[in-house]
């Protein structure tokens, strides 16, 4: 079984400053890990994915995440926040054997002007 | 390339009624999954289909059912609706689950 813990329910940053969203996962198998973003009243958009290739993964809109197996973490970062980054972010794990995604509770990002 | 299309976008139903939601996956995607999103429970897995076969089912009562057609389109049905079924229902499709899923915009179901 797999599970995800997002360590912050809400993160507030100033525009132009770095963003860090923390995620720890648990999986009994070699996992695939994802970050999705959801803007208000929208579906989920895939930001980036880790699938056992490079541990530092680059995604869309300047986001990147680092897979650390020893720490079972997959934190999401962006060097400089933009107003359009205000949204809810989900860390997601899949162990590929049971054909389902397990979502974290989400982190709401607020960007201050 | 068209994305995942869910219809309808909004639905209002009365307790006790049943509802059918539809999902058209990205062309070529044979895996279709359904998720329920609520403020209290977050995103929860309902079921996954591949080539008309259900490969996994989440912990939902039997009132929730689904199916997939030969063209990969999928429907989910909820019978005997309860107030707690009010949620955003999201459909996702994939050609390879390890590479991630593409989500539709969802169907917002309100049960009154």
mmCIF file of C-alpha atoms in Angstrom:
data_model
loop_
_atom_site.group_PDB
_atom_site.id
_atom_site.type_symbol
_atom_site.label_atom_id
_atom_site.label_comp_id
_atom_site.label_asym_id
_atom_site.label_seq_id
_atom_site.Cartn_x
_atom_site.Cartn_y
_atom_site.Cartn_z
ATOM 1 C CA UNK A 1 0.000 0.000 0.000
ATOM 2 C CA UNK A 2 1.149 3.525 -0.632
ATOM 3 C CA UNK A 3 0.430 6.842 1.044
ATOM 4 C CA UNK A 4 1.463 10.473 0.844
ATOM 5 C CA UNK A 5 1.902 13.148 3.489
ATOM 6 C CA UNK A 6 2.079 16.791 2.489
ATOM 7 C CA UNK A 7 3.684 18.539 5.402
ATOM 8 C CA UNK A 8 2.124 21.971 4.878
ATOM 9 C CA UNK A 9 -1.568 22.589 4.312
ATOM 10 C CA UNK A 10 -0.941 26.220 3.374
ATOM 11 C CA UNK A 11 2.100 28.125 2.120
ATOM 12 C CA UNK A 12 2.207 31.883 1.637
ATOM 13 C CA UNK A 13 5.042 33.542 -0.306
ATOM 14 C CA UNK A 14 5.819 36.925 -1.811
ATOM 15 C CA UNK A 15 6.001 37.248 -5.571
ATOM 16 C CA UNK A 16 9.565 36.694 -6.765
ATOM 17 C CA UNK A 17 10.619 34.610 -3.733
ATOM 18 C CA UNK A 18 11.254 30.834 -3.695
ATOM 19 C CA UNK A 19 8.502 28.299 -3.125
ATOM 20 C CA UNK A 20 9.001 24.994 -1.278
ATOM 21 C CA UNK A 21 6.238 22.410 -0.943
ATOM 22 C CA UNK A 22 7.145 19.369 1.134
ATOM 23 C CA UNK A 23 6.004 15.807 0.469
ATOM 24 C CA UNK A 24 6.863 12.481 2.092
ATOM 25 C CA UNK A 25 5.665 9.204 0.674
ATOM 26 C CA UNK A 26 5.336 5.578 1.667
ATOM 27 C CA UNK A 27 5.358 2.742 -0.835
ATOM 28 C CA UNK A 28 6.101 -0.951 -0.621
ATOM 29 C CA UNK A 29 7.165 -1.004 -4.244
ATOM 30 C CA UNK A 30 9.258 1.142 -6.557
ATOM 31 C CA UNK A 31 6.974 4.144 -6.858
ATOM 32 C CA UNK A 32 6.114 6.649 -9.517
ATOM 33 C CA UNK A 33 5.695 10.105 -8.011
ATOM 34 C CA UNK A 34 3.896 13.114 -9.389
ATOM 35 C CA UNK A 35 2.999 16.686 -8.563
ATOM 36 C CA UNK A 36 -0.312 18.020 -9.841
ATOM 37 C CA UNK A 37 -1.703 21.548 -9.620
ATOM 38 C CA UNK A 38 -5.355 22.539 -9.420
ATOM 39 C CA UNK A 39 -6.545 26.069 -10.034
ATOM 40 C CA UNK A 40 -9.982 27.063 -8.686
ATOM 41 C CA UNK A 41 -12.844 25.257 -10.400
ATOM 42 C CA UNK A 42 -10.442 23.450 -12.703
ATOM 43 C CA UNK A 43 -9.222 19.904 -13.150
ATOM 44 C CA UNK A 44 -5.752 18.690 -12.230
ATOM 45 C CA UNK A 45 -2.720 19.527 -14.341
ATOM 46 C CA UNK A 46 0.443 17.426 -14.247
ATOM 47 C CA UNK A 47 3.462 19.538 -13.211
ATOM 48 C CA UNK A 48 6.125 16.835 -13.231
ATOM 49 C CA UNK A 49 6.759 13.136 -12.698
ATOM 50 C CA UNK A 50 9.460 10.860 -11.313
ATOM 51 C CA UNK A 51 9.621 7.373 -12.794
ATOM 52 C CA UNK A 52 13.013 5.979 -11.638
ATOM 53 C CA UNK A 53 15.165 7.939 -14.052
ATOM 54 C CA UNK A 54 16.958 11.115 -12.899
ATOM 55 C CA UNK A 55 16.314 12.016 -9.269
ATOM 56 C CA UNK A 56 16.049 15.735 -10.046
ATOM 57 C CA UNK A 57 12.971 16.235 -12.160
ATOM 58 C CA UNK A 58 12.125 19.387 -14.066
ATOM 59 C CA UNK A 59 8.546 20.234 -14.840
ATOM 60 C CA UNK A 60 6.467 22.932 -16.410
ATOM 61 C CA UNK A 61 6.383 26.605 -15.398
ATOM 62 C CA UNK A 62 9.807 26.491 -13.722
ATOM 63 C CA UNK A 63 8.946 23.873 -11.097
ATOM 64 C CA UNK A 64 11.287 21.070 -10.156
ATOM 65 C CA UNK A 65 11.359 18.276 -7.585
ATOM 66 C CA UNK A 66 14.010 16.038 -6.124
ATOM 67 C CA UNK A 67 13.413 12.380 -5.327
ATOM 68 C CA UNK A 68 15.289 11.302 -2.182
ATOM 69 C CA UNK A 69 14.800 7.607 -1.519
ATOM 70 C CA UNK A 70 16.678 7.637 1.791
ATOM 71 C CA UNK A 71 14.341 10.327 3.112
ATOM 72 C CA UNK A 72 11.259 9.084 1.220
ATOM 73 C CA UNK A 73 10.689 12.649 0.115
ATOM 74 C CA UNK A 74 9.705 14.367 -3.107
ATOM 75 C CA UNK A 75 9.708 18.103 -2.389
ATOM 76 C CA UNK A 76 8.582 20.612 -5.011
ATOM 77 C CA UNK A 77 10.417 23.892 -5.533
ATOM 78 C CA UNK A 78 10.348 26.966 -7.720
ATOM 79 C CA UNK A 79 13.034 29.668 -7.546
ATOM 80 C CA UNK A 80 10.719 32.623 -8.074
ATOM 81 C CA UNK A 81 6.983 32.611 -7.425
ATOM 82 C CA UNK A 82 4.553 34.273 -9.793
ATOM 83 C CA UNK A 83 1.031 35.431 -9.040
ATOM 84 C CA UNK A 84 -0.281 32.757 -11.398
ATOM 85 C CA UNK A 85 1.223 30.064 -9.130
ATOM 86 C CA UNK A 86 -1.540 30.623 -6.584
ATOM 87 C CA UNK A 87 -3.363 27.276 -6.570
ATOM 88 C CA UNK A 88 -3.613 23.966 -4.755
ATOM 89 C CA UNK A 89 -0.817 21.465 -5.232
ATOM 90 C CA UNK A 90 -1.048 17.712 -4.790
ATOM 91 C CA UNK A 91 1.750 15.222 -4.286
ATOM 92 C CA UNK A 92 0.751 11.850 -5.712
ATOM 93 C CA UNK A 93 2.213 8.348 -5.536
ATOM 94 C CA UNK A 94 1.533 5.269 -7.628
ATOM 95 C CA UNK A 95 3.191 1.901 -7.244
ATOM 96 C CA UNK A 96 2.162 0.956 -10.778
ATOM 97 C CA UNK A 97 0.796 -2.425 -9.746
ATOM 98 C CA UNK A 98 -2.676 -1.432 -8.617
ATOM 99 C CA UNK A 99 -3.476 1.154 -11.286
ATOM 100 C CA UNK A 100 -4.440 3.914 -8.904
ATOM 101 C CA UNK A 101 -3.079 7.223 -7.692
ATOM 102 C CA UNK A 102 -2.875 8.033 -3.987
ATOM 103 C CA UNK A 103 -3.126 11.754 -3.302
ATOM 104 C CA UNK A 104 -1.806 13.859 -0.497
ATOM 105 C CA UNK A 105 -4.209 16.243 1.247
ATOM 106 C CA UNK A 106 -2.956 19.169 -0.810
ATOM 107 C CA UNK A 107 -1.067 22.401 -0.149
ATOM 108 C CA UNK A 108 -2.716 25.718 -0.906
ATOM 109 C CA UNK A 109 -0.242 28.311 -2.190
ATOM 110 C CA UNK A 110 -0.953 32.002 -1.790
ATOM 111 C CA UNK A 111 1.273 34.527 -3.560
ATOM 112 C CA UNK A 112 1.439 38.059 -2.128
ATOM 113 C CA UNK A 113 2.129 40.995 -4.424
ATOM 114 C CA UNK B 1 -4.948 16.956 -29.452
ATOM 115 C CA UNK B 2 -8.231 16.958 -27.522
ATOM 116 C CA UNK B 3 -8.004 16.479 -23.781
ATOM 117 C CA UNK B 4 -10.154 14.399 -21.468
ATOM 118 C CA UNK B 5 -13.786 15.437 -21.851
ATOM 119 C CA UNK B 6 -16.275 15.049 -19.051
ATOM 120 C CA UNK B 7 -19.990 15.661 -19.368
ATOM 121 C CA UNK B 8 -21.970 17.236 -17.945
ATOM 122 C CA UNK B 9 -19.953 19.908 -16.124
ATOM 123 C CA UNK B 10 -22.632 20.494 -13.494
ATOM 124 C CA UNK B 11 -25.491 18.415 -12.164
ATOM 125 C CA UNK B 12 -28.088 18.941 -9.483
ATOM 126 C CA UNK B 13 -29.957 15.854 -8.325
ATOM 127 C CA UNK B 14 -32.354 14.968 -5.552
ATOM 128 C CA UNK B 15 -31.662 12.394 -2.849
ATOM 129 C CA UNK B 16 -32.665 8.928 -3.965
ATOM 130 C CA UNK B 17 -32.178 9.612 -7.654
ATOM 131 C CA UNK B 18 -29.467 8.077 -9.766
ATOM 132 C CA UNK B 19 -26.943 9.791 -12.011
ATOM 133 C CA UNK B 20 -24.640 8.843 -14.888
ATOM 134 C CA UNK B 21 -21.449 10.742 -15.641
ATOM 135 C CA UNK B 22 -19.521 10.406 -18.878
ATOM 136 C CA UNK B 23 -15.832 10.572 -19.732
ATOM 137 C CA UNK B 24 -14.126 10.555 -23.122
ATOM 138 C CA UNK B 25 -10.385 9.890 -22.783
ATOM 139 C CA UNK B 26 -7.588 11.214 -24.933
ATOM 140 C CA UNK B 27 -7.466 9.359 -28.217
ATOM 141 C CA UNK B 28 -5.304 6.251 -27.856
ATOM 142 C CA UNK B 29 -5.531 6.128 -24.064
ATOM 143 C CA UNK B 30 -6.972 2.812 -22.929
ATOM 144 C CA UNK B 31 -6.821 3.355 -19.175
ATOM 145 C CA UNK B 32 -9.561 5.446 -17.570
ATOM 146 C CA UNK B 33 -9.824 6.192 -13.846
ATOM 147 C CA UNK B 34 -12.389 7.985 -11.728
ATOM 148 C CA UNK B 35 -11.818 10.019 -8.568
ATOM 149 C CA UNK B 36 -14.091 11.771 -6.103
ATOM 150 C CA UNK B 37 -12.965 15.094 -4.650
ATOM 151 C CA UNK B 38 -14.583 16.561 -1.535
ATOM 152 C CA UNK B 39 -13.348 19.194 0.936
ATOM 153 C CA UNK B 40 -13.444 16.713 3.802
ATOM 154 C CA UNK B 41 -11.977 13.578 2.221
ATOM 155 C CA UNK B 42 -9.806 15.056 -0.509
ATOM 156 C CA UNK B 43 -9.216 13.029 -3.658
ATOM 157 C CA UNK B 44 -10.259 9.401 -3.430
ATOM 158 C CA UNK B 45 -9.934 6.645 -6.013
ATOM 159 C CA UNK B 46 -13.166 5.146 -7.295
ATOM 160 C CA UNK B 47 -12.139 2.682 -10.025
ATOM 161 C CA UNK B 48 -9.908 2.082 -13.016
ATOM 162 C CA UNK B 49 -10.693 0.465 -16.349
ATOM 163 C CA UNK B 50 -8.471 -0.825 -19.118
ATOM 164 C CA UNK B 51 -9.846 -2.325 -22.321
ATOM 165 C CA UNK B 52 -13.330 -2.653 -20.811
ATOM 166 C CA UNK B 53 -12.043 -4.483 -17.710
ATOM 167 C CA UNK B 54 -12.109 -3.069 -14.212
ATOM 168 C CA UNK B 55 -8.629 -3.606 -12.799
ATOM 169 C CA UNK B 56 -9.110 -1.950 -9.424
ATOM 170 C CA UNK B 57 -11.848 -0.492 -7.267
ATOM 171 C CA UNK B 58 -11.673 1.873 -4.325
ATOM 172 C CA UNK B 59 -13.491 1.664 -1.008
ATOM 173 C CA UNK B 60 -16.872 2.959 -2.069
ATOM 174 C CA UNK B 61 -20.281 1.356 -1.588
ATOM 175 C CA UNK B 62 -21.846 -0.708 -4.332
ATOM 176 C CA UNK B 63 -24.030 2.271 -5.297
ATOM 177 C CA UNK B 64 -21.009 3.487 -7.236
ATOM 178 C CA UNK B 65 -20.406 1.588 -10.440
ATOM 179 C CA UNK B 66 -18.699 2.144 -13.731
ATOM 180 C CA UNK B 67 -18.030 0.680 -17.109
ATOM 181 C CA UNK B 68 -15.847 1.216 -20.136
ATOM 182 C CA UNK B 69 -16.834 0.804 -23.742
ATOM 183 C CA UNK B 70 -14.843 -0.605 -26.654
ATOM 184 C CA UNK B 71 -13.900 2.923 -27.773
ATOM 185 C CA UNK B 72 -12.431 3.529 -24.261
ATOM 186 C CA UNK B 73 -15.148 5.985 -23.273
ATOM 187 C CA UNK B 74 -16.266 5.429 -19.711
ATOM 188 C CA UNK B 75 -19.303 6.094 -17.595
ATOM 189 C CA UNK B 76 -19.843 6.027 -13.885
ATOM 190 C CA UNK B 77 -23.188 5.619 -12.221
ATOM 191 C CA UNK B 78 -24.303 6.469 -8.720
ATOM 192 C CA UNK B 79 -27.623 5.063 -7.598
ATOM 193 C CA UNK B 80 -29.788 6.088 -4.652
ATOM 194 C CA UNK B 81 -27.972 9.388 -4.248
ATOM 195 C CA UNK B 82 -27.150 10.680 -0.778
ATOM 196 C CA UNK B 83 -26.285 14.207 0.310
ATOM 197 C CA UNK B 84 -22.723 13.034 0.970
ATOM 198 C CA UNK B 85 -22.278 12.148 -2.697
ATOM 199 C CA UNK B 86 -22.041 15.851 -3.504
ATOM 200 C CA UNK B 87 -18.551 16.236 -4.911
ATOM 201 C CA UNK B 88 -16.384 16.983 -7.903
ATOM 202 C CA UNK B 89 -15.964 13.774 -9.905
ATOM 203 C CA UNK B 90 -12.785 13.669 -11.941
ATOM 204 C CA UNK B 91 -11.939 11.341 -14.777
ATOM 205 C CA UNK B 92 -8.366 10.687 -15.880
ATOM 206 C CA UNK B 93 -6.880 8.798 -18.794
ATOM 207 C CA UNK B 94 -3.466 7.354 -19.511
ATOM 208 C CA UNK B 95 -1.568 5.317 -22.078
ATOM 209 C CA UNK B 96 0.915 4.160 -19.408
ATOM 210 C CA UNK B 97 0.074 4.608 -15.735
ATOM 211 C CA UNK B 98 3.719 5.034 -14.765
ATOM 212 C CA UNK B 99 3.876 8.192 -16.876
ATOM 213 C CA UNK B 100 0.920 9.847 -15.180
ATOM 214 C CA UNK B 101 -2.674 10.572 -15.950
ATOM 215 C CA UNK B 102 -4.358 13.452 -17.761
ATOM 216 C CA UNK B 103 -7.409 14.728 -15.923
ATOM 217 C CA UNK B 104 -10.628 16.186 -17.223
ATOM 218 C CA UNK B 105 -12.215 19.326 -15.783
ATOM 219 C CA UNK B 106 -14.643 17.260 -13.737
ATOM 220 C CA UNK B 107 -18.370 17.025 -13.140
ATOM 221 C CA UNK B 108 -19.663 18.971 -10.154
ATOM 222 C CA UNK B 109 -22.526 16.940 -8.633
ATOM 223 C CA UNK B 110 -24.782 18.547 -6.062
ATOM 224 C CA UNK B 111 -27.323 16.386 -4.260
ATOM 225 C CA UNK B 112 -30.189 18.249 -2.585
#
